[in-house]
Short mmCIF file of C-alpha atoms in Angstrom, two decimals:
data_model
loop_
_atom_site.label_atom_id
_atom_site.label_comp_id
_atom_site.label_asym_id
_atom_site.label_seq_id
_atom_site.Cartn_x
_atom_site.Cartn_y
_atom_site.Cartn_z
CA MET O 21 -4.94 3.93 -35.64
CA MET O 22 -2.47 2.15 -33.40
CA GLU O 23 -0.11 5.13 -33.55
CA ILE O 24 -2.82 7.41 -32.20
CA ILE O 25 -3.46 5.08 -29.27
CA ILE O 26 0.26 4.93 -28.50
CA HIS O 27 0.59 8.71 -28.67
CA VAL O 28 -2.41 9.17 -26.38
CA ALA O 29 -0.98 6.67 -23.89
CA ILE O 30 2.39 8.44 -23.91
CA ALA O 31 0.71 11.83 -23.50
CA ILE O 32 -1.31 10.59 -20.53
CA TYR O 33 1.79 9.00 -19.00
CA TRP O 34 3.89 12.15 -19.26
CA THR O 35 1.02 14.37 -18.13
CA PHE O 36 0.73 12.41 -14.91
CA ALA O 37 4.51 12.32 -14.62
CA ALA O 38 4.65 16.12 -14.84
CA ILE O 39 1.86 16.44 -12.25
CA VAL O 40 3.69 14.09 -9.89
CA PHE O 41 6.96 15.93 -10.45
CA CYS O 42 5.39 19.31 -9.69
CA ALA O 43 3.50 17.98 -6.67
CA LEU O 44 6.66 16.52 -5.14
CA ARG O 45 8.84 19.53 -5.83
CA ASP O 46 8.95 21.15 -2.42
CA GLY O 47 11.81 21.92 -0.08
CA TYR O 48 12.14 18.36 1.20
CA THR O 49 12.89 16.36 -1.92
CA THR O 50 15.64 16.72 -4.47
CA ALA O 51 15.08 17.06 -8.18
CA LYS O 52 16.50 13.57 -8.75
CA GLU O 53 14.00 11.99 -6.34
CA CYS O 54 11.11 13.87 -7.94
CA LEU O 55 12.24 12.86 -11.41
CA ALA O 56 12.58 9.21 -10.39
CA VAL O 57 9.06 9.12 -8.97
CA ALA O 58 7.68 11.00 -11.97
CA VAL O 59 9.24 8.56 -14.42
CA PHE O 60 8.47 5.36 -12.52
CA TRP O 61 5.02 6.19 -11.09
CA PRO O 62 3.31 3.31 -12.94
CA VAL O 63 5.66 0.86 -11.25
CA PHE O 64 4.82 2.30 -7.83
CA CYS O 65 1.09 2.09 -8.59
CA PHE O 66 1.44 -1.48 -9.85
CA LEU O 67 3.35 -2.56 -6.74
CA GLY O 68 0.96 -0.66 -4.50
CA VAL O 69 -1.98 -2.68 -5.84
CA PHE O 70 -0.21 -5.92 -4.91
CA VAL O 71 0.61 -4.63 -1.43
CA VAL O 72 -3.02 -3.70 -0.82
CA LEU O 73 -4.29 -7.01 -2.16
CA TRP O 74 -1.73 -8.95 -0.10
CA ARG O 75 -2.82 -7.28 3.14
CA ILE O 76 -6.51 -8.14 2.66
CA PRO O 77 -6.35 -11.90 3.42
CA PHE O 78 -3.24 -11.80 5.63
CA ARG O 79 -3.83 -9.61 8.63
CA SER O 80 -1.08 -9.20 11.17
CA ALA O 81 -1.44 -10.21 14.80
CA LYS O 82 -1.12 -6.56 15.76
CA GLN O 83 -4.14 -5.65 13.60
CA ILE O 84 -6.17 -8.55 14.99
CA ARG O 85 -5.39 -7.59 18.59
CA ALA O 86 -6.27 -3.94 17.89
CA ASP O 87 -9.63 -5.03 16.44
CA LEU O 88 -10.33 -7.22 19.46
CA LYS O 89 -9.44 -4.36 21.80
CA ASN O 90 -11.75 -1.98 19.92
CA LYS O 91 -14.59 -4.48 20.23
CA GLY O 92 -13.90 -5.03 23.93
CA LEU O 93 -12.99 -8.68 23.45
CA LEU O 94 -9.24 -8.59 24.04
CA ARG O 95 -9.44 -9.62 27.72
CA GLU O 96 -11.63 -12.62 26.86
CA PHE O 97 -9.25 -13.58 24.07
CA ASP O 98 -6.24 -13.41 26.40
CA ASP O 99 -8.09 -15.57 28.96
CA TRP O 100 -8.91 -18.09 26.24
CA ILE O 101 -5.25 -18.22 25.15
CA LYS O 102 -4.16 -18.82 28.76
CA SER O 103 -6.74 -21.60 29.20
CA ARG O 104 -5.51 -23.31 26.02
CA GLY O 105 -1.94 -23.18 27.30
CA GLU O 106 -2.92 -24.83 30.61
CA LYS O 107 -4.63 -27.77 28.86
CA SER O 108 -1.53 -28.89 27.00
#
């Protein structure tokens, strides 16, 4: 039974690898680059999950300022920062 599960996992892995390889094979990438992505796509997916999870609690100052600007609160925030600097 375990052999069947292993064979199914390998078949799924190589099926996705072939799909990735064919999708990337255009005029801009070389065959070596396509092959590398096709072989190591699980690693890229695994690392991508950590990148997405890392960005959720730790937002950059640029993202925060963009959100404040979109909400129309950036000017008030800048005034508040200036008033804090004058107190100390």
